[in-house]
Each structure stands twice: as structure tokens, then as C-alpha cells.
CSV table of C-alpha atoms in Angstrom, one decimal:
chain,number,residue,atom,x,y,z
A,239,UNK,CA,-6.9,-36.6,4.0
A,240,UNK,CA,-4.4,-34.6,5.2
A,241,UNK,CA,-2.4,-32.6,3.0
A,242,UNK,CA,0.2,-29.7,2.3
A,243,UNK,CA,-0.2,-27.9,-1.2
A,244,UNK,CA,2.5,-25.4,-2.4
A,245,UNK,CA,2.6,-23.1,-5.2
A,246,UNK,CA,3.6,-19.8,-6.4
A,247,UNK,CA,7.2,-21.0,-7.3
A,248,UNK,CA,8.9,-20.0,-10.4
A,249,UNK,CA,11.5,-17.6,-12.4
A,250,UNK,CA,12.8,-14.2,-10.5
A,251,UNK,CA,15.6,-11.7,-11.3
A,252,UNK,CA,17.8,-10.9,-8.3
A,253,UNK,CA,16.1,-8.0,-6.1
A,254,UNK,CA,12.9,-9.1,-7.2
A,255,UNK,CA,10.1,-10.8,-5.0
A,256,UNK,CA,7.8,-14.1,-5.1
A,257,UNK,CA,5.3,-15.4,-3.0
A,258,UNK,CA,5.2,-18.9,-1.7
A,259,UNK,CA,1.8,-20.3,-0.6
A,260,UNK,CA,1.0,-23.7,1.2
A,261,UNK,CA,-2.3,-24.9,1.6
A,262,UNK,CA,-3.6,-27.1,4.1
A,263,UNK,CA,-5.8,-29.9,3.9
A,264,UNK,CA,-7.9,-31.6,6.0
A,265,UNK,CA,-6.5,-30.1,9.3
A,266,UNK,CA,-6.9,-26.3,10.9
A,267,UNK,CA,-3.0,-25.0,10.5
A,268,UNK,CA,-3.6,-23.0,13.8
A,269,UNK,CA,-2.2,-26.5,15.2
A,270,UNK,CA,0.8,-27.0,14.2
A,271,UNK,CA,4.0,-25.5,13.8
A,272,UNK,CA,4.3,-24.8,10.3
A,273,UNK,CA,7.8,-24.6,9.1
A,274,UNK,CA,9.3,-23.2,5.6
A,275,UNK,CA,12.3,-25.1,4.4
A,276,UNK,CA,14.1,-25.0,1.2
A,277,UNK,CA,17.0,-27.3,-0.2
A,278,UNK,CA,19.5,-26.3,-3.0
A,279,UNK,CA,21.1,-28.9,-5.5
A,280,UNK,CA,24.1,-30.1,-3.6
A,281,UNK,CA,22.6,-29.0,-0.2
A,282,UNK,CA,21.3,-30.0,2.6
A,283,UNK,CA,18.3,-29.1,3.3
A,284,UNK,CA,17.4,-26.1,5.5
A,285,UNK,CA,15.2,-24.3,7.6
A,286,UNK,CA,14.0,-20.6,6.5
A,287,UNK,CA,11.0,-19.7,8.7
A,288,UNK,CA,8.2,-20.9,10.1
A,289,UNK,CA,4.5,-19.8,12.1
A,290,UNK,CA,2.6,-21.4,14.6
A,291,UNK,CA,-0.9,-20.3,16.8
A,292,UNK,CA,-1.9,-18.4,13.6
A,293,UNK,CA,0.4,-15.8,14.7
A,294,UNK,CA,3.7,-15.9,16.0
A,295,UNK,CA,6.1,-15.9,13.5
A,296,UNK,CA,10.1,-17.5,13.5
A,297,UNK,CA,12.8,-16.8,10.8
A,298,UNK,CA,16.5,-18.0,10.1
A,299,UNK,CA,18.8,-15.2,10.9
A,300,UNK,CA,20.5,-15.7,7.3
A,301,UNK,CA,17.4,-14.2,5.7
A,302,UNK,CA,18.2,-10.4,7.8
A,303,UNK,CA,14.6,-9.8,7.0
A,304,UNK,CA,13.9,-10.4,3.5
A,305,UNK,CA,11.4,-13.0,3.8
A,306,UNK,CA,7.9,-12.8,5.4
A,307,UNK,CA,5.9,-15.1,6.9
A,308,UNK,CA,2.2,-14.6,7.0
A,309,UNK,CA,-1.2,-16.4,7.1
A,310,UNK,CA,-4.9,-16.5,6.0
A,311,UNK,CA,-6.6,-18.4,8.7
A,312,UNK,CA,-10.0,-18.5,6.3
A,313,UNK,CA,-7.8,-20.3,3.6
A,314,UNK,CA,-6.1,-22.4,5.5
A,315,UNK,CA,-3.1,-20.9,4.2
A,316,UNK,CA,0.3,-20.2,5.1
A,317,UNK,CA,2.4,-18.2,3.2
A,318,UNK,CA,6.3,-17.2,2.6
A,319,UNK,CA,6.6,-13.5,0.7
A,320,UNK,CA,10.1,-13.4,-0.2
A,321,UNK,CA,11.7,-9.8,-1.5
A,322,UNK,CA,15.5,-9.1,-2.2
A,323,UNK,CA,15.7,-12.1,-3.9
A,324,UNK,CA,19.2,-13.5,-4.4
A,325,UNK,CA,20.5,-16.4,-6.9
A,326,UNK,CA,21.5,-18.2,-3.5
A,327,UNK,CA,17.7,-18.1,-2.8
A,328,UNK,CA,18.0,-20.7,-5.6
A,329,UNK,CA,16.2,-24.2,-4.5
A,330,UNK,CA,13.7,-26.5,-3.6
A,331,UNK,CA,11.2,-25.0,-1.1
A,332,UNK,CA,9.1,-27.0,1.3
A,333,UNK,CA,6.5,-26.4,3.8
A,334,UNK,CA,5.5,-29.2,6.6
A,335,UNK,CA,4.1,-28.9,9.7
A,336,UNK,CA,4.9,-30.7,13.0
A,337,UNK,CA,3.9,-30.0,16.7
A,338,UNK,CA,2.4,-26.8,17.5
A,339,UNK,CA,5.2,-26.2,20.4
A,340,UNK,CA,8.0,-27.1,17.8
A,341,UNK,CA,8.3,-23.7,16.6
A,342,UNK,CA,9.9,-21.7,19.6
A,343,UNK,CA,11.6,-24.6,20.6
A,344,UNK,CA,13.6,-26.4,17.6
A,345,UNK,CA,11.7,-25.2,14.5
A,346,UNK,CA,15.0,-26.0,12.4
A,347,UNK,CA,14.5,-30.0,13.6
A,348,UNK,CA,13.4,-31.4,10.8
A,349,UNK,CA,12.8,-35.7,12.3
A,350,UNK,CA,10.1,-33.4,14.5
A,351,UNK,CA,7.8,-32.5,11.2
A,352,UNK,CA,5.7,-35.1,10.5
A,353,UNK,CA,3.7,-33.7,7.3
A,354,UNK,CA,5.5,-32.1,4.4
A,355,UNK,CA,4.5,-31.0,1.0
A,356,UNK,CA,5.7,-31.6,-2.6
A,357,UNK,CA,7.8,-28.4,-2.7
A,358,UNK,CA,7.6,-25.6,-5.4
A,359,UNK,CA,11.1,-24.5,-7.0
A,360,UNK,CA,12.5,-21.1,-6.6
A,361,UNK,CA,15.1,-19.8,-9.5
A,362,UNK,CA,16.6,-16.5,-9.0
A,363,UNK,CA,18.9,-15.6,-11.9
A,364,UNK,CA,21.5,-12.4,-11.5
């Protein structure tokens, strides 16, 4: 069965850091474009970054470099390191994956993802 897994959610003061992971079942990530959203109460959900090919690596320009997207190819893992946190960072956060070409093309297009996770909340406090 196919399956995404986050974790590593939780509590932060602003300027501190957290890392997201999203685990991936039943299918080599390499595939796909693998695509980090999050969604804030009130908001509508948004893309933050995304990876595809094991490699290449896409981020929203909001983020002005705070947030990190890496991979372990032996876990099956993708994660989001996120530093500089800010209480806007407050919200929902998603990984899915969709089509591996997705990501240099419309990564922020989320009808185009067609596997997402349970999502793992993200409270930054001031």
C-alpha cells in the first residue's frame, strides 16, 4: 500500500528550528514530485517546497531561504528542515507527491498531487 507518513511536528519559539519528515511507503520517492504544503486556520492551503529525481530541489519565494529541503534515498524519506521559524509558520503541514515532471513545472498545483499524507502541525509561538 501506498503511503505518506509525517512526523516531527510540534511546539517552537520564533527563531528556532524543526524538522519535518515524510516517509514513503510502498513506492521509491525518486518518482515523483514530492511537494511540501502547509495550511493555516483560516487559510488556504499553500505550497512551501518541494523535490523531485532525489535531487533537485524547488521552494516558494516567501520562505527567502529559511526552509530546506533534503532527502534520504535509503529511508525513503523526504524531509523539510525549517530554521527562523516565525508564528506565521503556524499551520498544518502536508507532504504528497504527484508526477515526477510536476515539480519544475507547476509544483504549487495542488489537483496535480495525487497522494497526500495526514499532515503534522507546526506551532511557532513569539
Amino acid at each position: 500500500q501506498v503511503q505518506l507518513v509525517e512526523s516531527g511536528g510540534g511546539s517552537a519559539q520564533a527563531g528556532g528550528s524543526l524538522r519535518l519528515s515524510c516517509a514513503v511507503f510502498g513506492v521509491d520517492y525518486r518518482w515523483f514530485c514530492m511537494g511540501w504544503f502547509r495550511q493555516a486556520p483560516g487559510k488556504e492551503r499553500e505550497w512551501v517546497a518541494g523535490t523531485s529525481g532525489g535531487d533537485s530541489t524547488y521552494y516558494a519565494d516567501f520562505l527567502k531561504g529559511r526552509f530546506t529541503v533534503s532527502q534520504d534515498n535509503a529511508k525513503n524519506t523526504v524531509y523539510l528542515q525549517m530554521n527562523s521559524l516565525k508564528p506565521e509558520d503556524t499551520a498544518m503541514y502536508y507532504c504528497a507527491a504527484g508526477p515526477g515532471a510536476l515539480c519544475s513545472s507547476t509544483p504549487a498545483d495542488m489537483r496535480q498531487y495525487n497522494l497526500w499524507g495526514q499532515g503534522t502541525q507546526v506551532t511557532v509561538s513569539s
